[in-house]
Amino acid sequence: MRSQQKHKNIIKRKIIFLLFFIFVCNSASIYAQKEYVVVLDAGHGGKDPGNLGNGYKEKNIALKVALIVGEKLKKHKDVKVLFTRKKDVFIDLWKRGDIANHAKADLFVSIHCDSHTSNAYGAGTFVLGLRGNKKNLEIAKRENAVILLEDNFRDKYKGFDPNSAESVIGLSLLQEENLDKSLAIASLIQNNFAFKLKRNDRKVKQDNFQVLRETIMPSVLVELGFLTNKNEGRFLNSKSGQAKMAHEISDAIYGYIKNLKLNTVIAEVTTKSVVNEIEFKVQVASGRNKIATKSYNFKGLQNIERVPVGSYYKYYYGNTSSFSSAVSARKRAQSKGYKTAFIVALKNGKKISVQEALKMQ
């Protein structure tokens, strides 16, 4: 009798495993067919040459690299590539983001070249945000200054002054929900530059570039290197240098897409296999510093949660399944001085939009 029951249990487990395997394969097949939209943005253009270090033109180098990246990505059937510009024309910053938003892009990559009064060199990759670094602030101000060339810029950007530190710092982080994915692709690009091409590693950094602020998907801004450095400027202006940089960017982008597809399948399987759990938290801070989650470090707020995201840390307060409780927690955080605190939502531990979470509830 026991042996018969044992045999039945074995058969049952095999059937369950087979059904689960079929589901995973079907999910993988569905997401393998999805077309991922990547928008490539060659910085500057037309009447805006960008920086002119050593006589090189940033607008031309950025465009050439962007076009090569696009050609490489087009070889993948599951990737659709769009450009904000394919020739030497001036495109408003708001329009660049608008192109990506209307295309419902999965990723936005803006390509630039850096400059400095010193002999600085190396490649860097930026995601949206500002953390008070003076050098980063100067780069953001310089790249944002193109706003002044746009028609009716005062109306479009509601008083934003690209030369004012107060204006830059005062910008809200509208893309915060995409920060995790932005950091992921930025890290892949930066690692390729540093470890495969052996370029001087200027790291992944956060700053408030207007072109990133205009987008509603994961976005990064790449600084290929410094045209003001003679050796680096010569490298970036060469066909060989442009091809090498473009190859590493395209390689990182497709690696990101493959990870995205895999994570999507895993998330789908998890959603079907596990009871949905919705959590709300209040993000009060984020940055590179690993801070002890003691109340005295967070203005008296208790039960702070620290979550590593790449080389950054996010700090959450008020974990709850109730949105109204999360609203109250945000008010408490704001009353303590965290004026930019905002609510995030998670489903089975995976970040989703607050709107989506509320619909599910």
Tab-separated table of C-alpha atoms in Angstrom:
chain	number	residue	atom	x	y	z
A	1	MET	CA	0.000	0.000	0.000
A	2	ARG	CA	2.791	2.355	0.985
A	3	SER	CA	4.734	1.503	-2.157
A	4	GLN	CA	1.672	2.309	-4.308
A	5	GLN	CA	1.243	5.691	-2.595
A	6	LYS	CA	4.954	6.401	-2.988
A	7	HIS	CA	4.702	5.543	-6.692
A	8	LYS	CA	1.712	7.886	-7.091
A	9	ASN	CA	3.606	10.718	-5.372
A	10	ILE	CA	6.586	10.238	-7.700
A	11	ILE	CA	4.298	10.384	-10.756
A	12	LYS	CA	2.587	13.494	-9.382
A	13	ARG	CA	5.927	15.260	-8.865
A	14	LYS	CA	7.017	14.358	-12.380
A	15	ILE	CA	3.799	15.785	-13.841
A	16	ILE	CA	4.172	19.012	-11.835
A	17	PHE	CA	7.794	19.368	-12.943
A	18	LEU	CA	6.838	18.736	-16.577
A	19	LEU	CA	4.084	21.370	-16.473
A	20	PHE	CA	6.449	23.847	-14.823
A	21	PHE	CA	9.136	23.120	-17.455
A	22	ILE	CA	6.620	23.641	-20.287
A	23	PHE	CA	5.526	26.945	-18.725
A	24	VAL	CA	9.099	28.203	-18.416
A	25	CYS	CA	9.860	27.255	-22.021
A	26	ASN	CA	6.700	28.975	-23.250
A	27	SER	CA	7.505	32.090	-21.219
A	28	ALA	CA	11.043	32.144	-22.569
A	29	SER	CA	9.706	31.756	-26.095
A	30	ILE	CA	7.287	34.663	-25.650
A	31	TYR	CA	9.931	37.022	-24.329
A	32	ALA	CA	12.499	35.876	-26.878
A	33	GLN	CA	10.113	37.228	-29.503
A	34	LYS	CA	9.825	40.645	-27.861
A	35	GLU	CA	11.485	43.475	-29.756
A	36	TYR	CA	13.582	45.716	-27.522
A	37	VAL	CA	13.719	49.349	-28.595
A	38	VAL	CA	17.006	51.201	-28.075
A	39	VAL	CA	17.262	54.934	-28.786
A	40	LEU	CA	20.770	56.205	-29.508
A	41	ASP	CA	21.348	59.911	-28.997
A	42	ALA	CA	24.409	61.524	-30.576
A	43	GLY	CA	25.051	64.596	-28.411
A	44	HIS	CA	24.991	68.135	-29.796
A	45	GLY	CA	24.777	68.742	-33.586
A	46	GLY	CA	24.140	71.534	-36.086
A	47	LYS	CA	24.708	74.964	-34.555
A	48	ASP	CA	25.845	73.284	-31.331
A	49	PRO	CA	29.300	71.754	-31.960
A	50	GLY	CA	29.807	70.579	-28.397
A	51	ASN	CA	33.352	70.900	-27.110
A	52	LEU	CA	36.189	71.655	-29.560
A	53	GLY	CA	39.196	70.353	-27.672
A	54	ASN	CA	42.340	70.319	-29.829
A	55	GLY	CA	40.217	71.290	-32.835
A	56	TYR	CA	38.126	68.104	-32.778
A	57	LYS	CA	34.331	68.426	-32.899
A	58	GLU	CA	32.368	66.561	-30.261
A	59	LYS	CA	29.200	66.570	-32.386
A	60	ASN	CA	30.924	64.668	-35.228
A	61	ILE	CA	32.608	62.060	-33.035
A	62	ALA	CA	29.434	61.410	-31.032
A	63	LEU	CA	27.440	60.919	-34.245
A	64	LYS	CA	29.956	58.540	-35.814
A	65	VAL	CA	30.107	56.390	-32.689
A	66	ALA	CA	26.302	56.354	-32.327
A	67	LEU	CA	25.857	55.220	-35.938
A	68	ILE	CA	28.378	52.380	-35.511
A	69	VAL	CA	26.658	51.263	-32.299
A	70	GLY	CA	23.348	51.254	-34.155
A	71	GLU	CA	24.687	49.164	-37.032
A	72	LYS	CA	26.039	46.560	-34.630
A	73	LEU	CA	22.787	46.345	-32.655
A	74	LYS	CA	20.690	46.020	-35.818
A	75	LYS	CA	22.317	42.643	-36.442
A	76	HIS	CA	20.233	41.275	-33.563
A	77	LYS	CA	16.685	40.428	-34.651
A	78	ASP	CA	15.234	41.229	-31.231
A	79	VAL	CA	16.573	44.799	-31.179
A	80	LYS	CA	15.045	47.832	-32.871
A	81	VAL	CA	17.341	50.855	-33.098
A	82	LEU	CA	16.205	54.477	-33.355
A	83	PHE	CA	18.374	57.596	-33.538
A	84	THR	CA	17.617	61.088	-32.294
A	85	ARG	CA	19.723	62.307	-35.220
A	86	LYS	CA	21.541	60.577	-38.089
A	87	LYS	CA	23.172	63.673	-39.532
A	88	ASP	CA	24.590	67.022	-38.472
A	89	VAL	CA	21.429	68.757	-37.267
A	90	PHE	CA	20.470	70.547	-34.057
A	91	ILE	CA	17.938	68.696	-31.882
A	92	ASP	CA	16.424	70.256	-28.749
A	93	LEU	CA	17.139	68.355	-25.533
A	94	TRP	CA	13.429	67.939	-24.816
A	95	LYS	CA	12.914	66.523	-28.322
A	96	ARG	CA	15.572	63.851	-27.796
A	97	GLY	CA	13.707	62.507	-24.795
A	98	ASP	CA	10.393	62.923	-26.590
A	99	ILE	CA	11.579	60.659	-29.419
A	100	ALA	CA	12.426	57.916	-26.927
A	101	ASN	CA	9.219	58.357	-24.936
A	102	HIS	CA	6.962	58.161	-27.998
A	103	ALA	CA	8.799	55.064	-29.207
A	104	LYS	CA	8.207	53.449	-25.789
A	105	ALA	CA	11.900	52.672	-25.765
A	106	ASP	CA	13.410	50.127	-23.395
A	107	LEU	CA	16.702	52.031	-23.227
A	108	PHE	CA	18.084	55.498	-24.033
A	109	VAL	CA	21.838	56.026	-24.530
A	110	SER	CA	23.265	59.516	-25.067
A	111	ILE	CA	26.837	59.709	-26.402
A	112	HIS	CA	29.228	62.617	-25.722
A	113	CYS	CA	32.879	63.615	-25.397
A	114	ASP	CA	34.265	65.428	-22.359
A	115	SER	CA	36.559	68.441	-21.924
A	116	HIS	CA	38.593	69.963	-19.104
A	117	THR	CA	41.095	72.729	-18.451
A	118	SER	CA	43.563	70.115	-17.168
A	119	ASN	CA	44.999	67.130	-19.037
A	120	ALA	CA	42.262	64.861	-17.646
A	121	TYR	CA	41.512	61.649	-19.549
A	122	GLY	CA	39.332	58.550	-19.378
A	123	ALA	CA	35.789	57.368	-20.080
A	124	GLY	CA	32.819	57.771	-17.745
A	125	THR	CA	29.143	56.852	-17.727
A	126	PHE	CA	26.394	58.828	-16.004
A	127	VAL	CA	22.900	58.075	-14.743
A	128	LEU	CA	20.329	60.589	-13.579
A	129	GLY	CA	20.830	62.178	-10.177
A	130	LEU	CA	22.931	64.711	-8.312
A	131	ARG	CA	25.007	63.967	-5.255
A	132	GLY	CA	26.821	67.254	-4.685
A	133	ASN	CA	30.104	66.451	-6.430
A	134	LYS	CA	31.534	69.726	-7.730
A	135	LYS	CA	33.312	68.164	-10.738
A	136	ASN	CA	30.179	66.280	-11.784
A	137	LEU	CA	28.132	69.439	-11.370
A	138	GLU	CA	30.403	71.306	-13.806
A	139	ILE	CA	30.010	68.539	-16.397
A	140	ALA	CA	26.225	68.614	-16.002
A	141	LYS	CA	26.141	72.403	-16.342
A	142	ARG	CA	28.294	72.245	-19.485
A	143	GLU	CA	26.169	69.566	-21.197
A	144	ASN	CA	22.923	71.297	-20.160
A	145	ALA	CA	24.075	74.674	-21.518
A	146	VAL	CA	22.825	73.690	-24.981
A	147	ILE	CA	19.351	74.601	-23.658
A	148	LEU	CA	20.243	78.268	-24.223
A	149	LEU	CA	20.424	77.597	-27.984
A	150	GLU	CA	16.853	76.327	-28.154
A	151	ASP	CA	13.908	78.483	-29.202
A	152	ASN	CA	11.674	79.540	-26.287
A	153	PHE	CA	13.862	77.636	-23.822
A	154	ARG	CA	12.444	79.607	-20.888
A	155	ASP	CA	8.952	78.298	-21.602
A	156	LYS	CA	10.064	74.730	-22.301
A	157	TYR	CA	12.218	74.334	-19.203
A	158	LYS	CA	10.203	76.510	-16.812
A	159	GLY	CA	12.970	78.817	-15.651
A	160	PHE	CA	15.741	76.246	-15.532
A	161	ASP	CA	19.130	77.987	-15.682
A	162	PRO	CA	21.876	75.576	-16.853
A	163	ASN	CA	24.551	77.842	-15.389
A	164	SER	CA	23.007	77.904	-11.930
A	165	ALA	CA	24.022	75.292	-9.357
A	166	GLU	CA	20.758	75.975	-7.513
A	167	SER	CA	18.711	75.159	-10.623
A	168	VAL	CA	20.620	71.952	-11.290
A	169	ILE	CA	20.380	70.766	-7.685
A	170	GLY	CA	16.707	71.741	-7.465
A	171	LEU	CA	15.620	69.432	-10.304
A	172	SER	CA	13.431	66.526	-9.156
A	173	LEU	CA	14.554	62.974	-9.908
A	174	LEU	CA	11.612	62.017	-12.109
A	175	GLN	CA	13.390	58.919	-13.354
A	176	GLU	CA	14.141	57.450	-9.919
A	177	GLU	CA	12.117	54.289	-10.560
A	178	ASN	CA	14.434	53.477	-13.484
A	179	LEU	CA	17.622	54.075	-11.526
A	180	ASP	CA	18.305	50.379	-10.847
A	181	LYS	CA	18.261	49.474	-14.536
A	182	SER	CA	20.158	52.619	-15.507
A	183	LEU	CA	22.909	51.669	-13.060
A	184	ALA	CA	22.969	48.151	-14.488
A	185	ILE	CA	23.552	49.200	-18.105
A	186	ALA	CA	25.940	51.975	-17.041
A	187	SER	CA	28.053	49.436	-15.131
A	188	LEU	CA	28.197	47.108	-18.147
A	189	ILE	CA	29.342	49.929	-20.439
A	190	GLN	CA	31.887	51.234	-17.952
A	191	ASN	CA	33.318	47.781	-17.261
A	192	ASN	CA	33.805	47.227	-20.986
A	193	PHE	CA	35.680	50.525	-21.306
A	194	ALA	CA	37.855	49.845	-18.281
A	195	PHE	CA	38.595	46.118	-18.546
A	196	LYS	CA	38.329	45.327	-22.250
A	197	LEU	CA	39.703	48.546	-23.752
A	198	LYS	CA	41.868	49.434	-20.746
A	199	ARG	CA	40.625	53.042	-20.803
A	200	ASN	CA	41.134	55.101	-17.667
A	201	ASP	CA	38.072	54.285	-15.540
A	202	ARG	CA	36.186	57.399	-14.449
A	203	LYS	CA	33.455	55.185	-12.951
A	204	VAL	CA	29.669	55.281	-13.053
A	205	LYS	CA	28.371	58.531	-11.580
A	206	GLN	CA	25.064	60.242	-10.961
A	207	ASP	CA	24.226	63.706	-12.193
A	208	ASN	CA	21.312	65.780	-13.379
A	209	PHE	CA	21.690	65.901	-17.144
A	210	GLN	CA	18.612	67.446	-18.675
A	211	VAL	CA	18.581	65.000	-21.612
A	212	LEU	CA	18.258	62.092	-19.138
A	213	ARG	CA	15.628	63.908	-17.109
A	214	GLU	CA	13.400	64.135	-20.207
A	215	THR	CA	13.148	60.344	-20.601
A	216	ILE	CA	10.833	57.882	-18.848
A	217	MET	CA	12.912	54.718	-19.358
A	218	PRO	CA	16.347	53.522	-18.167
A	219	SER	CA	18.839	56.039	-19.555
A	220	VAL	CA	22.564	56.694	-19.493
A	221	LEU	CA	24.921	59.366	-20.778
A	222	VAL	CA	28.337	58.193	-21.973
A	223	GLU	CA	31.386	60.451	-21.946
A	224	LEU	CA	33.750	58.676	-24.363
A	225	GLY	CA	36.796	60.606	-23.192
A	226	PHE	CA	38.421	64.040	-23.231
A	227	LEU	CA	39.012	65.834	-26.533
A	228	THR	CA	41.103	68.337	-24.579
A	229	ASN	CA	43.641	65.566	-23.931
A	230	LYS	CA	45.817	65.318	-27.069
A	231	ASN	CA	46.287	61.553	-27.022
A	232	GLU	CA	42.688	60.772	-26.122
A	233	GLY	CA	41.326	63.335	-28.573
A	234	ARG	CA	43.399	61.755	-31.366
A	235	PHE	CA	42.130	58.291	-30.386
A	236	LEU	CA	38.466	59.353	-30.333
A	237	ASN	CA	38.775	61.195	-33.635
A	238	SER	CA	40.214	58.104	-35.355
A	239	LYS	CA	38.153	55.431	-37.126
A	240	SER	CA	39.854	52.777	-35.022
A	241	GLY	CA	39.080	54.538	-31.739
A	242	GLN	CA	35.463	55.151	-32.694
A	243	ALA	CA	35.002	51.519	-33.775
A	244	LYS	CA	36.479	50.214	-30.509
A	245	MET	CA	34.350	52.459	-28.292
A	246	ALA	CA	31.226	51.677	-30.315
A	247	HIS	CA	31.853	47.938	-30.095
A	248	GLU	CA	32.049	48.023	-26.297
A	249	ILE	CA	28.901	50.145	-26.016
A	250	SER	CA	26.896	47.850	-28.320
A	251	ASP	CA	28.249	44.752	-26.565
A	252	ALA	CA	27.148	46.152	-23.193
A	253	ILE	CA	23.713	47.122	-24.507
A	254	TYR	CA	23.011	43.659	-25.888
A	255	GLY	CA	24.327	42.051	-22.715
A	256	TYR	CA	21.877	44.248	-20.783
A	257	ILE	CA	19.023	43.175	-23.070
A	258	LYS	CA	19.850	39.478	-22.614
A	259	ASN	CA	19.789	39.954	-18.832
A	260	LEU	CA	16.517	41.839	-19.147
A	261	LYS	CA	14.955	38.969	-21.110
A	262	LEU	CA	16.153	36.389	-18.597
A	263	ASN	CA	14.892	38.423	-15.629
A	264	THR	CA	11.538	38.927	-17.354
A	265	VAL	CA	11.057	35.184	-17.772
A	266	ILE	CA	12.083	34.513	-14.164
A	267	ALA	CA	9.708	37.244	-12.945
A	268	GLU	CA	6.880	35.758	-15.001
A	269	VAL	CA	7.485	32.286	-13.572
A	270	THR	CA	7.665	33.712	-10.052
A	271	THR	CA	4.419	35.617	-10.578
A	272	LYS	CA	2.604	32.453	-11.629
A	273	SER	CA	4.143	30.254	-8.948
A	274	VAL	CA	4.009	32.498	-5.877
A	275	VAL	CA	1.167	34.399	-4.249
A	276	ASN	CA	1.481	38.084	-5.176
A	277	GLU	CA	2.803	40.253	-2.373
A	278	ILE	CA	2.703	44.015	-2.701
A	279	GLU	CA	4.985	46.124	-0.507
A	280	PHE	CA	5.346	49.883	-0.231
A	281	LYS	CA	8.448	51.621	1.085
A	282	VAL	CA	9.672	55.195	1.337
A	283	GLN	CA	13.057	55.914	-0.190
A	284	VAL	CA	14.787	58.578	1.880
A	285	ALA	CA	18.313	58.485	0.448
A	286	SER	CA	20.698	56.822	-1.996
A	287	GLY	CA	24.407	57.083	-2.702
A	288	ARG	CA	27.782	55.345	-2.685
A	289	ASN	CA	28.314	55.594	1.079
A	290	LYS	CA	27.442	52.528	3.155
A	291	ILE	CA	25.768	54.049	6.209
A	292	ALA	CA	24.846	52.154	9.372
A	293	THR	CA	21.044	51.968	9.589
A	294	LYS	CA	20.933	53.512	13.045
A	295	SER	CA	18.263	56.081	13.828
A	296	TYR	CA	20.863	58.750	14.644
A	297	ASN	CA	22.106	58.537	11.035
A	298	PHE	CA	18.602	59.140	9.693
A	299	LYS	CA	17.314	62.035	11.787
A	300	GLY	CA	15.553	59.763	14.263
A	301	LEU	CA	13.815	57.478	11.758
A	302	GLN	CA	13.893	53.860	12.910
A	303	ASN	CA	13.931	50.526	11.066
A	304	ILE	CA	15.788	51.869	8.038
A	305	GLU	CA	16.512	49.252	5.365
A	306	ARG	CA	19.725	49.434	3.313
A	307	VAL	CA	19.647	47.788	-0.133
A	308	PRO	CA	22.771	47.511	-2.354
A	309	VAL	CA	22.260	48.382	-6.048
A	310	GLY	CA	25.498	47.927	-7.977
A	311	SER	CA	28.042	50.207	-6.337
A	312	TYR	CA	25.270	52.299	-4.722
A	313	TYR	CA	23.026	51.900	-1.693
A	314	LYS	CA	19.368	52.793	-1.310
A	315	TYR	CA	17.836	53.537	2.077
A	316	TYR	CA	14.168	52.748	2.713
A	317	TYR	CA	11.825	53.563	5.575
A	318	GLY	CA	8.366	52.295	6.563
A	319	ASN	CA	7.961	48.875	4.898
A	320	THR	CA	4.192	48.215	4.671
A	321	SER	CA	1.519	46.506	2.568
A	322	SER	CA	-0.778	49.506	2.990
A	323	PHE	CA	-0.442	52.464	0.639
A	324	SER	CA	-2.085	54.816	3.146
A	325	SER	CA	0.503	53.749	5.753
A	326	ALA	CA	3.238	54.447	3.196
A	327	VAL	CA	1.827	57.938	2.653
A	328	SER	CA	1.963	58.545	6.408
A	329	ALA	CA	5.541	57.221	6.508
A	330	ARG	CA	6.527	59.589	3.707
A	331	LYS	CA	5.032	62.518	5.619
A	332	ARG	CA	7.034	61.545	8.709
A	333	ALA	CA	10.227	61.317	6.637
A	334	GLN	CA	9.546	64.697	5.038
A	335	SER	CA	8.870	66.255	8.436
A	336	LYS	CA	12.339	65.056	9.506
A	337	GLY	CA	13.941	66.905	6.612
A	338	TYR	CA	13.829	64.324	3.805
A	339	LYS	CA	11.883	66.647	1.512
A	340	THR	CA	12.476	64.539	-1.623
A	341	ALA	CA	11.396	61.240	0.002
A	342	PHE	CA	9.119	59.228	-2.277
A	343	ILE	CA	7.140	55.982	-2.236
A	344	VAL	CA	8.268	52.889	-4.149
A	345	ALA	CA	6.335	49.677	-4.704
A	346	LEU	CA	7.518	46.065	-4.928
A	347	LYS	CA	5.758	42.915	-6.017
A	348	ASN	CA	7.350	39.719	-4.703
A	349	GLY	CA	10.507	41.732	-4.106
A	350	LYS	CA	10.652	43.142	-7.665
A	351	LYS	CA	10.248	46.883	-8.139
A	352	ILE	CA	7.118	48.012	-10.019
A	353	SER	CA	5.407	51.371	-10.444
A	354	VAL	CA	3.196	52.612	-7.614
A	355	GLN	CA	0.322	52.964	-10.085
A	356	GLU	CA	0.629	49.316	-11.072
A	357	ALA	CA	0.726	48.231	-7.425
A	358	LEU	CA	-2.430	50.181	-6.610
A	359	LYS	CA	-4.248	48.585	-9.543
A	360	MET	CA	-3.305	45.129	-8.297
A	361	GLN	CA	-4.617	45.908	-4.843
